[in-house]
Short mmCIF file of N, CA, C and O in Angstrom, two decimals:
data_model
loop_
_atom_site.label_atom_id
_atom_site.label_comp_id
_atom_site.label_asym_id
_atom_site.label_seq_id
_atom_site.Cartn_x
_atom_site.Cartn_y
_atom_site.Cartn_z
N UNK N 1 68.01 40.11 127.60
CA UNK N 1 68.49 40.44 128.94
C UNK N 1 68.40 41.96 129.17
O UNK N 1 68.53 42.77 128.26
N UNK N 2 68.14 42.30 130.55
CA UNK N 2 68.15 43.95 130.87
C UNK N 2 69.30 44.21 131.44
O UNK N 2 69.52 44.47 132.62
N UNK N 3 69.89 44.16 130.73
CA UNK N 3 71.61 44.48 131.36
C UNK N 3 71.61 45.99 132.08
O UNK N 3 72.35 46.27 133.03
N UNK N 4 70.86 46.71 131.59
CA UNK N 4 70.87 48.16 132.26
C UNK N 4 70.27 48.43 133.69
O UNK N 4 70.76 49.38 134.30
N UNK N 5 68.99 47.51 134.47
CA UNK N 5 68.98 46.96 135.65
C UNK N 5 70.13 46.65 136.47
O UNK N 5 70.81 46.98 137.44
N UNK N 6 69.92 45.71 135.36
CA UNK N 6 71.64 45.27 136.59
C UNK N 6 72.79 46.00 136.93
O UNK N 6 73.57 45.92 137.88
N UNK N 7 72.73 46.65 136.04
CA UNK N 7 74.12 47.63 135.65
C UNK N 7 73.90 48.82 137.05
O UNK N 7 74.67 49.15 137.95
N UNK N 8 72.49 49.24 136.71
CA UNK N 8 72.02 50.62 137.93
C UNK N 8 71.91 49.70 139.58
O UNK N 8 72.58 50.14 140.51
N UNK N 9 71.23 48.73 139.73
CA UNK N 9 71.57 47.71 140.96
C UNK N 9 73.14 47.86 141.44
O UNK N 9 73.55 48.30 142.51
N UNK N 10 74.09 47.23 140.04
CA UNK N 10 75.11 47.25 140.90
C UNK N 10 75.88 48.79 141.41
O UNK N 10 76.56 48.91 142.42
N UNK N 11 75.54 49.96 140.38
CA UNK N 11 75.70 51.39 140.57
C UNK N 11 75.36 51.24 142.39
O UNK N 11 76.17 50.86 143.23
N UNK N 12 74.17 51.61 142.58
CA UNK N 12 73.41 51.58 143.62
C UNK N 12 74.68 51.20 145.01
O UNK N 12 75.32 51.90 145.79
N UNK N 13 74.56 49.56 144.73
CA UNK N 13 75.74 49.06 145.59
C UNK N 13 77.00 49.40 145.65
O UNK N 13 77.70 49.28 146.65
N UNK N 14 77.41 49.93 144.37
CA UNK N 14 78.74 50.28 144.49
C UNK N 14 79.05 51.68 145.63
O UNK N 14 79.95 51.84 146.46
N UNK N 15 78.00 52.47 145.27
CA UNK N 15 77.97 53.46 146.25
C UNK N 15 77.74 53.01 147.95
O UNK N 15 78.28 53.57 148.91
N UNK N 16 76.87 51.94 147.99
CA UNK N 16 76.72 52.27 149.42
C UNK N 16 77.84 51.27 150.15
O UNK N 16 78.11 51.31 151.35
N UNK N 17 78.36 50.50 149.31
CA UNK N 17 80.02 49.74 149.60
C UNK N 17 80.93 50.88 149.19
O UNK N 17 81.64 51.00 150.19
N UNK N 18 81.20 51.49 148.61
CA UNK N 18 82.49 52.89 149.14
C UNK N 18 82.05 53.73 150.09
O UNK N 18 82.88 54.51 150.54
N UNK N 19 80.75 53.77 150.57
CA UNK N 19 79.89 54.73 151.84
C UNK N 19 80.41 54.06 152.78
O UNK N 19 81.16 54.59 153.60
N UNK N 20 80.12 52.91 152.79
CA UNK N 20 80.47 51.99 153.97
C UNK N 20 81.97 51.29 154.50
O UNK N 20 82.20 50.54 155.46
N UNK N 21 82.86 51.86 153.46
CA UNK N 21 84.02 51.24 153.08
C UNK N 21 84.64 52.90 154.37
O UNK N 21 85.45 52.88 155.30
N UNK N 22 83.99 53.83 153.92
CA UNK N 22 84.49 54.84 154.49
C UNK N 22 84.49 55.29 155.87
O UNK N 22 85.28 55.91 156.58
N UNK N 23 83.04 54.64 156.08
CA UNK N 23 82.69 54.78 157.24
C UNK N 23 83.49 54.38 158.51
O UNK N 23 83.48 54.85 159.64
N UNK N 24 84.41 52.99 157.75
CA UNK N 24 84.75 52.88 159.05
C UNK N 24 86.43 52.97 158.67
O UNK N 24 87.16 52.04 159.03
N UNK N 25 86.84 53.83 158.12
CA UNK N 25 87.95 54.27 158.20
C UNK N 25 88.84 53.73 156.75
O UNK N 25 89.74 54.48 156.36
N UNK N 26 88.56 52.44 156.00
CA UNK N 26 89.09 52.41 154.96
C UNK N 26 89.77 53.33 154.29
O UNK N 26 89.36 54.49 154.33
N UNK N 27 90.99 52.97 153.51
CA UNK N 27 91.58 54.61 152.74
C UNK N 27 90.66 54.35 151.06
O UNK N 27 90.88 53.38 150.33
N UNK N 28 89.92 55.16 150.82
CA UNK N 28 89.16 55.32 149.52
C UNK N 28 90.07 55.84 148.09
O UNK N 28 89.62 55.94 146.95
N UNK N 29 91.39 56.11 148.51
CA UNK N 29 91.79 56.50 147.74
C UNK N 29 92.66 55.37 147.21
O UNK N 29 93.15 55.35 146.08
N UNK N 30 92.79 54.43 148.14
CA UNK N 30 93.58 53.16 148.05
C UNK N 30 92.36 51.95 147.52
O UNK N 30 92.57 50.76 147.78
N UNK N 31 91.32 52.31 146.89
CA UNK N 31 90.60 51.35 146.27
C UNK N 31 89.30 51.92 144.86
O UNK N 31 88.79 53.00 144.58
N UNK N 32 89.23 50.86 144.42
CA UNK N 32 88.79 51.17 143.10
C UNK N 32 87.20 49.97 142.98
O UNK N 32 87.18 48.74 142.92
N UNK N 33 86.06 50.94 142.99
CA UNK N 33 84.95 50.35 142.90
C UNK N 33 84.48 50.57 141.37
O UNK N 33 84.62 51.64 140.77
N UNK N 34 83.78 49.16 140.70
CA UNK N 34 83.00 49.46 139.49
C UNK N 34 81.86 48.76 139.31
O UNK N 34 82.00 47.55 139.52
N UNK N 35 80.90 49.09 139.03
CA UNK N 35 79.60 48.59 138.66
C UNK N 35 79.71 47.80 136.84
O UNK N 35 80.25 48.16 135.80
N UNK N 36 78.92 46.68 137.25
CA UNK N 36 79.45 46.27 135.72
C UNK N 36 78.04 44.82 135.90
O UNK N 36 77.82 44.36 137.02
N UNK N 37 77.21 44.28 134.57
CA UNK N 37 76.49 43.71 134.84
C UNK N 37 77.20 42.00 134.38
O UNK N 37 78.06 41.96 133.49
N UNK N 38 76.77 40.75 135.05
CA UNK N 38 77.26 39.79 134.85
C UNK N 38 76.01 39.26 132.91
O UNK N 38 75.17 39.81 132.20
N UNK N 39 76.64 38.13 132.98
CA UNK N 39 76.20 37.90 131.46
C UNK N 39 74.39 37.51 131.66
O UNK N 39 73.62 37.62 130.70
N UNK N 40 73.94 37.10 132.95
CA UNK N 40 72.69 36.65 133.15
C UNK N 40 72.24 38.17 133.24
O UNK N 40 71.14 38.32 133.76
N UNK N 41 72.67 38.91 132.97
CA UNK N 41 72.40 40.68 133.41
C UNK N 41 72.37 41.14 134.85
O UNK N 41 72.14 42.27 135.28
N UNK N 42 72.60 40.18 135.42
CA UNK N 42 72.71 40.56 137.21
C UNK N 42 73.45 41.25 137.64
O UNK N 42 74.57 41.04 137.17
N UNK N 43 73.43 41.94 138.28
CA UNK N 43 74.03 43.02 139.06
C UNK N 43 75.71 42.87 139.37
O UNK N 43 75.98 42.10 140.28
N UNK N 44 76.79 43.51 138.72
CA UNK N 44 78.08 42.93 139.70
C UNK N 44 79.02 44.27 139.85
O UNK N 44 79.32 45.28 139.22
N UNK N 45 79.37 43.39 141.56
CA UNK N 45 80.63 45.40 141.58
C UNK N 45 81.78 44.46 141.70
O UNK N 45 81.87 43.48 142.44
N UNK N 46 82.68 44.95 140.82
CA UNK N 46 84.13 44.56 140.91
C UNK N 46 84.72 45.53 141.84
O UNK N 46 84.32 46.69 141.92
N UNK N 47 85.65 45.07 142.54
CA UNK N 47 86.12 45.71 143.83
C UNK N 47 88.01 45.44 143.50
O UNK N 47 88.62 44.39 143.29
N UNK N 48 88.49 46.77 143.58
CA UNK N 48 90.18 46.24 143.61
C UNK N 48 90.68 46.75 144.92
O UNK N 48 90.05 47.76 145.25
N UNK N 49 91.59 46.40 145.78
CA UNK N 49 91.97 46.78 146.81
C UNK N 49 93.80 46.80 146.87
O UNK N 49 94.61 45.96 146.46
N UNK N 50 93.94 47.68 147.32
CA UNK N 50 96.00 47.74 147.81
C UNK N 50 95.67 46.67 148.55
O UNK N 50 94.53 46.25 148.74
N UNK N 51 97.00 46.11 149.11
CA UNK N 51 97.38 44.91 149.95
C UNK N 51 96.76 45.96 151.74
O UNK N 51 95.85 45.70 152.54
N UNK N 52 97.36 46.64 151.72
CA UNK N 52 96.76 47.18 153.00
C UNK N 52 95.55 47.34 153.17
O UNK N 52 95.02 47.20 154.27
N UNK N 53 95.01 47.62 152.26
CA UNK N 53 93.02 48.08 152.54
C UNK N 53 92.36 46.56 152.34
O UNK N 53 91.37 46.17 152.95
N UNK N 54 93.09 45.81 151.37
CA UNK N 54 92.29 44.13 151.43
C UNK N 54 92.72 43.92 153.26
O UNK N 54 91.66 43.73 153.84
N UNK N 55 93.79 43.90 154.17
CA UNK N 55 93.90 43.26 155.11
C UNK N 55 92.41 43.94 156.07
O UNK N 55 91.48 43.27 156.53
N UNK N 56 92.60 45.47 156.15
CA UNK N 56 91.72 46.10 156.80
C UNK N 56 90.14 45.49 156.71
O UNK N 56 89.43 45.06 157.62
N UNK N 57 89.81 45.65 155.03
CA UNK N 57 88.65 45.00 154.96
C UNK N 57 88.22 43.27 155.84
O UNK N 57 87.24 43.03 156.54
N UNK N 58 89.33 42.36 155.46
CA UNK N 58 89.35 41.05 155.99
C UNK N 58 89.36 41.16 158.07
O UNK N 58 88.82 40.39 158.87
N UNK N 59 90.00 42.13 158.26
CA UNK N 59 89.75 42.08 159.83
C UNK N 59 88.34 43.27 159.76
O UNK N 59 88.19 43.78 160.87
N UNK N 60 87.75 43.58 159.14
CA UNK N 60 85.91 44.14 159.44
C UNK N 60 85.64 43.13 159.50
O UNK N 60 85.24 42.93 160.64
N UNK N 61 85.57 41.79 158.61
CA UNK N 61 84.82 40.84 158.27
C UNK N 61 84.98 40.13 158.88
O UNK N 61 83.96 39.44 158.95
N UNK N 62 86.34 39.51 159.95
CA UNK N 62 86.56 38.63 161.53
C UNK N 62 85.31 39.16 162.30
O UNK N 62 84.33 38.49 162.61
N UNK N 63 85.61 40.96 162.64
CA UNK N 63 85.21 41.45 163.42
C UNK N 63 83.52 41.18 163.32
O UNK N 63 82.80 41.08 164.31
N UNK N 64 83.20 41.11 162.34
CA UNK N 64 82.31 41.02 162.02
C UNK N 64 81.23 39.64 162.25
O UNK N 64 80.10 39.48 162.70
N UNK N 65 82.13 38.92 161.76
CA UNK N 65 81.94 37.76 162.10
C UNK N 65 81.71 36.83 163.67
O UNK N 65 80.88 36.02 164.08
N UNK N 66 82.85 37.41 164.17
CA UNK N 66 82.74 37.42 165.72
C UNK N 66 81.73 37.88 166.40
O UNK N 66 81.43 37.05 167.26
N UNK N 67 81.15 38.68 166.43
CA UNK N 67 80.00 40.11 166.61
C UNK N 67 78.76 38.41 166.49
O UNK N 67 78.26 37.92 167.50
N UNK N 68 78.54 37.83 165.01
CA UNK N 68 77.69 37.00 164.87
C UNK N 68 77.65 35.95 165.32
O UNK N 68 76.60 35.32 165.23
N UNK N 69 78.49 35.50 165.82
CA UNK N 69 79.19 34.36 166.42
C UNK N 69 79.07 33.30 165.56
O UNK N 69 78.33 32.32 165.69
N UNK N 70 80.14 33.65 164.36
CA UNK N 70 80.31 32.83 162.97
C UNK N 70 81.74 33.23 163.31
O UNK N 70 81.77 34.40 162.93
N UNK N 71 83.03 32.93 163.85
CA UNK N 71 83.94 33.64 163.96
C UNK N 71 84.32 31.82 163.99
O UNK N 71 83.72 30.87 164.50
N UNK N 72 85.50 31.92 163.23
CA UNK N 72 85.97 30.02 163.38
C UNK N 72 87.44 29.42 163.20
O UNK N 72 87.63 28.21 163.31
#
């Protein structure tokens, strides 16, 4: 397995999910991103969130959703 692919993939993502986490106002200091590879060596970001920044994130993802008209 190339675990080190995966590992830089999920690097990659982890950055542009705290870029994007920021962008729209998330508190960054209230969450904890890590790059880490799964056992098939695939790419994985573990994500921890406070109770307040998980709600914030979950209403992007309504909003978001709505926007697609997947909103249900």
């Amino acid at each position: 397995m190339d675990y080190l692919s995966g590992w830089r993939d999920a690097r990659e993502a982890t950055a542009e999910l705290g870029d994007a986490l920021s962008l729209v106002g998330v508190e960054t200091a209230a969450l904890r991103l890590r790059a880490a590879s799964d056992t098939d060596g695939s790419g994985m970001v573990r994500l921890e969130l406070s109770a307040a920044s998980a709600r914030e994130v979950a209403m992007l993802a309504r909003v978001t959703a709505a926007r697609l008209g997947r909103a249900g």
